[in-house]
Amino acid sequence: MASSKHDLVAALTDVVGARNVLLGADIGDHYRTDIINKYNCAPDCVVRPASTEEVSGIMKAAYAAGVPVTVIGGQTGTAGGAIASPGGIALSLERMNAIEEIDTVSMTMTVQAGCVLQIAQEAAEEKHAFLPLDIGARGSAMIGGVIGTNAGGNRVLRWGMTRDMVLGLEVVLADGAIVSSLTKMLKDNAGYSWKQLLIGSEGTLGVVTRAVLRLRPQPTSNQTALVATDSFDDAARLLRDLEVSLGGRLSSYELIWGDFYSAMTETQLSVRPRPLATGRAFYILLEMLGGDAEHDPAEFQRALEAAMESGLVVDAVIAQSDRERQGLWAVREDFAPFLANFKPFISYDVSMGLVDMPRFVGESQRRLATAFPGCQAMFYGHAGDGNLHILFHMGPDTAAREKEVDKVVYEVVRAVNGSIAAEHAVGVSRAQFLGMSRSDAELSLMRKIKDALDPKHILNPGKVLT
Amino acid sequence: MASSKHDLVAALTDVVGARNVLLGADIGDHYRTDIINKYNCAPDCVVRPASTEEVSGIMKAAYAAGVPVTVIGGQTGTAGGAIASPGGIALSLERMNAIEEIDTVSMTMTVQAGCVLQIAQEAAEEKHAFLPLDIGARGSAMIGGVIGTNAGGNRVLRWGMTRDMVLGLEVVLADGAIVSSLTKMLKDNAGYSWKQLLIGSEGTLGVVTRAVLRLRPQPTSNQTALVATDSFDDAARLLRDLEVSLGGRLSSYELIWGDFYSAMTETQLSVRPRPLATGRAFYILLEMLGGDAEHDPAEFQRALEAAMESGLVVDAVIAQSDRERQGLWAVREDFAPFLANFKPFISYDVSMGLVDMPRFVGESQRRLATAFPGCQAMFYGHAGDGNLHILFHMGPDTAAREKEVDKVVYEVVRAVNGSIAAEHAVGVSRAQFLGMSRSDAELSLMRKIKDALDPKHILNPGKVLT
């Protein structure tokens, strides 16, 4: 935004009005950074449209000027995908936060991109409907960001990723064209699925403005347990057994390696006792969401008893109340006390076929210990989805050596034909490593698509593809 | 394939050998037509590669010569999508029919595009795994065609469309580039999902050569019932109630309008008695696939009893044996006796939000009766997915007036913001009507994608986009 900056600002002001074009000192801190404060970069200008037409007007002006545009939202992404480019426009959809319709017959919600996920979840609940998408950042992440990153979370095992819940989509392309298909169909093969292409493209192919999300009937019973197994094989067999015996009602299968279970629960001891004794190889948090509050508890218990009788499960506790359920989830999610002594840290979000998971973990541990003596690497994740998170720490040097650590981890990802970005997006932090998960032919195909849809490369440059 | 035909045939022969390049009279009838014999068109040449590399060689030769290539498979599509272009090459993947791996830990199957769906289903079953994709053409449709058309079927309600089961994909692009990502991840956000873009593109963006499909543990119990309701509202409410009470185990919800139930069962009377009396507004075939053979029957019965007590269901029969189950499915699937007196006919495959279905049916019936006095239109479909099929007949004139009938039906589809192609593809028969489901902006975006991936428009020309 150099010489023509004045003209561009005038054009943007024409579109959204002066009070919705923020410049210089008027740009608040929350527009300048993200949750991990690592990819801080001040945009020259923040624009806050109130409608799809205004987004279109903004993109037309940016396209004419050849100025980069980055959509910003809840700013709780971990890959730096929503950090504006230097000299670029930050496009905030915070004013487009309406829930336009909840259709309880079709079971759909039509929502604007700036609506916060939790608000959408609660709105569904009020209508006795259920938006199964759930992630830790539910209170900040906006629907547009959730779609842009194809967010996953704890219930992918049963209900899939964000892409599985987006029935209709509206986007604005780089040149300002509005492409709208706010339909409610579960089945729709009328032409290429540009919708699926745009989902997960992290604002580099178009700006998501509205969507129709698929809802489900609200489950009426929730069974939660923490169980332990003595081997990875047992954990993998238990997953398949429970998928059969719980008949599709298994909604979470969160695997925690024994050492991480010890460490997490150790730091939580002042708040809650350990639900199960340490010393087992694996701990698994199980959730079954059902529709028969009277009979579901007995069925869940029967399935776990069968797993204990067969020897797959060696220890188990079933939550008997909401409070106990929250206590079991805390083992997996209450990171703060653990991280207090485990920072700085680097986190990874990788995936692979379940069959390759033990090899991946063993090989990663071996290579990391060799390359970074004294480091600590903790493994946990959504094992039911082949998705692992890793927390890595090696004292104060951690951040300085991040790229070296990345390289070691991603080499092992490549060796198991896995993904360097399972559910947390590529953003800037993983863009240079995309070739560890994608062949040259794939990258070339992605570039062809990028060139076709955003020929001037103004949409979120530097993200996903370098 | 005019002047340079000799050179092209020589190039193809170099790639696959003389016995796998069929010309003239050597081209068997099954390469020339499809199941409905409506889009008959003889290819100049049939090529039968045995590997992805050979497919690449064929595409390179075709690309250099600028000659159209149409992938042909089981030839049981209903939209003419696999009919070769005049002067073009028919690429048959029948020799690439291997199941390369079944991984029962990751629950995946790696399979070549020429494998017939039923063979893949049976191979999974042998390993106690389950490929939930199931369509009427299972015995002929090949995996490549199933992926190319994003096939749906009777169990989409629970397990989704083909695109929800494709974890890894390998394609050959128009210029012969091999793009391969035979991965096993359920979660993978490493870059643009070219996989999702290619799925359902009907051979117009690339040639599917191999895929990794997601398997599920084999359900161990199967409950089937036929029930009747007195109104569409009741049928819609029943669907949502059962989704809750059966807790995700509801796998089919097939709705049949009362008049069609009468007509279908009437023609089947010599083979089987009517499972339920006629006279109700709607009949619904229900299937629950569970994992607890001991307790599932009681649960299913309890759910149906609750639906009868609440008045939603006014008549019901539960299958007590495999034979009875087949009898109930026959009501929905044994079309032959009915069609004997209902031909020629035109069939439609449309979808919409469930909330719009009664309006769509009412309006279609009204407009069809006005435009085509004496016509008959029968409605049935996968209501759980918002997917309706229509059978239309008006005596011997039916075929001659097809385009007029199309127009009437698709105008109503447009009015409800629905899809003209839910699960049976666009092919040639629906290509000219794509604008009834898609805006100009969407069509323009699709053309950009087509131009980027197939700049010479040699891949299956005339299909999907006109």
PDB file of N, CA, C and O in Angstrom, chain A residues 43 50 95 98 140 171 179 210 222 225 237 243 251 302 304 323 360 410-412 415 420 442 450:
ATOM      1  N   PRO A  43      -0.989  -5.261  10.202  1.00  0.00           N
ATOM      2  CA  PRO A  43      -1.529  -4.907   8.892  1.00  0.00           C
ATOM      3  C   PRO A  43      -1.519  -3.386   8.743  1.00  0.00           C
ATOM      4  O   PRO A  43      -1.543  -2.657   9.731  1.00  0.00           O
ATOM      5  N   ALA A  50     -19.842  -5.583   6.605  1.00  0.00           N
ATOM      6  CA  ALA A  50     -21.054  -6.062   7.275  1.00  0.00           C
ATOM      7  C   ALA A  50     -21.869  -6.993   6.391  1.00  0.00           C
ATOM      8  O   ALA A  50     -22.903  -7.495   6.821  1.00  0.00           O
ATOM      9  N   ARG A  95     -18.184  -8.420  12.132  1.00  0.00           N
ATOM     10  CA  ARG A  95     -19.539  -7.853  12.087  1.00  0.00           C
ATOM     11  C   ARG A  95     -20.514  -8.773  11.363  1.00  0.00           C
ATOM     12  O   ARG A  95     -21.731  -8.597  11.468  1.00  0.00           O
ATOM     13  N   ALA A  98     -24.034 -13.139  12.240  1.00  0.00           N
ATOM     14  CA  ALA A  98     -25.424 -13.556  12.466  1.00  0.00           C
ATOM     15  C   ALA A  98     -25.633 -15.042  12.182  1.00  0.00           C
ATOM     16  O   ALA A  98     -25.001 -15.623  11.302  1.00  0.00           O
ATOM     17  N   SER A 140     -13.512 -18.755  20.736  1.00  0.00           N
ATOM     18  CA  SER A 140     -12.914 -17.659  19.962  1.00  0.00           C
ATOM     19  C   SER A 140     -12.964 -17.913  18.460  1.00  0.00           C
ATOM     20  O   SER A 140     -13.180 -16.990  17.680  1.00  0.00           O
ATOM     21  N   VAL A 171     -18.597 -17.899  -0.931  1.00  0.00           N
ATOM     22  CA  VAL A 171     -17.260 -17.303  -0.854  1.00  0.00           C
ATOM     23  C   VAL A 171     -17.190 -16.110  -1.797  1.00  0.00           C
ATOM     24  O   VAL A 171     -17.983 -15.978  -2.726  1.00  0.00           O
ATOM     25  N   VAL A 179     -19.480 -16.161  -5.087  1.00  0.00           N
ATOM     26  CA  VAL A 179     -19.910 -17.500  -5.492  1.00  0.00           C
ATOM     27  C   VAL A 179     -20.708 -18.059  -4.325  1.00  0.00           C
ATOM     28  O   VAL A 179     -20.167 -18.320  -3.253  1.00  0.00           O
ATOM     29  N   ARG A 210     -20.403 -17.009   4.161  1.00  0.00           N
ATOM     30  CA  ARG A 210     -21.541 -17.654   4.828  1.00  0.00           C
ATOM     31  C   ARG A 210     -21.491 -19.150   4.564  1.00  0.00           C
ATOM     32  O   ARG A 210     -20.855 -19.604   3.612  1.00  0.00           O
ATOM     33  N   ASN A 222     -24.740 -39.342  27.623  1.00  0.00           N
ATOM     34  CA  ASN A 222     -23.315 -39.157  27.439  1.00  0.00           C
ATOM     35  C   ASN A 222     -22.590 -40.082  28.406  1.00  0.00           C
ATOM     36  O   ASN A 222     -22.704 -39.938  29.615  1.00  0.00           O
ATOM     37  N   ALA A 225     -15.541 -42.659  29.842  1.00  0.00           N
ATOM     38  CA  ALA A 225     -14.680 -43.517  30.667  1.00  0.00           C
ATOM     39  C   ALA A 225     -13.227 -43.241  30.348  1.00  0.00           C
ATOM     40  O   ALA A 225     -12.890 -42.752  29.264  1.00  0.00           O
ATOM     41  N   ARG A 237      -6.948 -52.577  18.856  1.00  0.00           N
ATOM     42  CA  ARG A 237      -8.017 -53.591  18.789  1.00  0.00           C
ATOM     43  C   ARG A 237      -9.245 -53.129  19.563  1.00  0.00           C
ATOM     44  O   ARG A 237     -10.384 -53.351  19.149  1.00  0.00           O
ATOM     45  N   GLU A 243     -16.049 -49.850  18.259  1.00  0.00           N
ATOM     46  CA  GLU A 243     -16.798 -49.350  17.105  1.00  0.00           C
ATOM     47  C   GLU A 243     -17.922 -50.326  16.745  1.00  0.00           C
ATOM     48  O   GLU A 243     -18.998 -49.915  16.325  1.00  0.00           O
ATOM     49  N   SER A 251     -17.926 -41.668  20.113  1.00  0.00           N
ATOM     50  CA  SER A 251     -17.698 -40.338  19.538  1.00  0.00           C
ATOM     51  C   SER A 251     -16.300 -39.799  19.817  1.00  0.00           C
ATOM     52  O   SER A 251     -15.844 -38.904  19.119  1.00  0.00           O
ATOM     53  N   ARG A 302     -21.401 -52.767  29.751  1.00  0.00           N
ATOM     54  CA  ARG A 302     -21.279 -54.121  29.195  1.00  0.00           C
ATOM     55  C   ARG A 302     -20.123 -54.170  28.195  1.00  0.00           C
ATOM     56  O   ARG A 302     -19.341 -55.119  28.192  1.00  0.00           O
ATOM     57  N   LEU A 304     -17.475 -52.260  28.067  1.00  0.00           N
ATOM     58  CA  LEU A 304     -16.179 -52.149  28.752  1.00  0.00           C
ATOM     59  C   LEU A 304     -15.860 -53.425  29.535  1.00  0.00           C
ATOM     60  O   LEU A 304     -14.703 -53.854  29.593  1.00  0.00           O
ATOM     61  N   ARG A 323     -19.707 -34.053  36.882  1.00  0.00           N
ATOM     62  CA  ARG A 323     -18.468 -33.608  37.505  1.00  0.00           C
ATOM     63  C   ARG A 323     -17.349 -34.613  37.237  1.00  0.00           C
ATOM     64  O   ARG A 323     -16.223 -34.230  36.891  1.00  0.00           O
ATOM     65  N   PHE A 360       5.850 -44.632  14.070  1.00  0.00           N
ATOM     66  CA  PHE A 360       6.093 -43.185  14.049  1.00  0.00           C
ATOM     67  C   PHE A 360       6.586 -42.703  15.406  1.00  0.00           C
ATOM     68  O   PHE A 360       7.571 -41.960  15.504  1.00  0.00           O
ATOM     69  N   TYR A 410       9.203 -34.081  10.848  1.00  0.00           N
ATOM     70  CA  TYR A 410       8.549 -34.218   9.545  1.00  0.00           C
ATOM     71  C   TYR A 410       9.227 -35.257   8.649  1.00  0.00           C
ATOM     72  O   TYR A 410       8.586 -35.848   7.783  1.00  0.00           O
ATOM     73  N   GLU A 411      10.528 -35.514   8.903  1.00  0.00           N
ATOM     74  CA  GLU A 411      11.172 -36.621   8.178  1.00  0.00           C
ATOM     75  C   GLU A 411      10.504 -37.949   8.541  1.00  0.00           C
ATOM     76  O   GLU A 411      10.315 -38.816   7.696  1.00  0.00           O
ATOM     77  N   VAL A 412      10.157 -38.078   9.810  1.00  0.00           N
ATOM     78  CA  VAL A 412       9.504 -39.327  10.229  1.00  0.00           C
ATOM     79  C   VAL A 412       8.075 -39.374   9.680  1.00  0.00           C
ATOM     80  O   VAL A 412       7.583 -40.422   9.287  1.00  0.00           O
ATOM     81  N   ALA A 415       8.354 -40.624   6.314  1.00  0.00           N
ATOM     82  CA  ALA A 415       8.670 -42.053   6.269  1.00  0.00           C
ATOM     83  C   ALA A 415       7.425 -42.933   6.440  1.00  0.00           C
ATOM     84  O   ALA A 415       7.387 -44.058   5.939  1.00  0.00           O
ATOM     85  N   ILE A 420       1.738 -33.627   7.714  1.00  0.00           N
ATOM     86  CA  ILE A 420       2.358 -32.681   8.646  1.00  0.00           C
ATOM     87  C   ILE A 420       1.316 -31.735   9.237  1.00  0.00           C
ATOM     88  O   ILE A 420       1.611 -30.955  10.125  1.00  0.00           O
ATOM     89  N   GLU A 442       1.776 -33.161  -6.693  1.00  0.00           N
ATOM     90  CA  GLU A 442       0.669 -32.578  -5.933  1.00  0.00           C
ATOM     91  C   GLU A 442       0.854 -31.074  -5.752  1.00  0.00           C
ATOM     92  O   GLU A 442      -0.086 -30.302  -5.899  1.00  0.00           O
ATOM     93  N   LYS A 450      -4.209 -22.585  -7.515  1.00  0.00           N
ATOM     94  CA  LYS A 450      -4.001 -21.244  -6.946  1.00  0.00           C
ATOM     95  C   LYS A 450      -3.931 -20.200  -8.069  1.00  0.00           C
ATOM     96  O   LYS A 450      -4.583 -19.149  -8.005  1.00  0.00           O
TER      97      LYS A 450
END
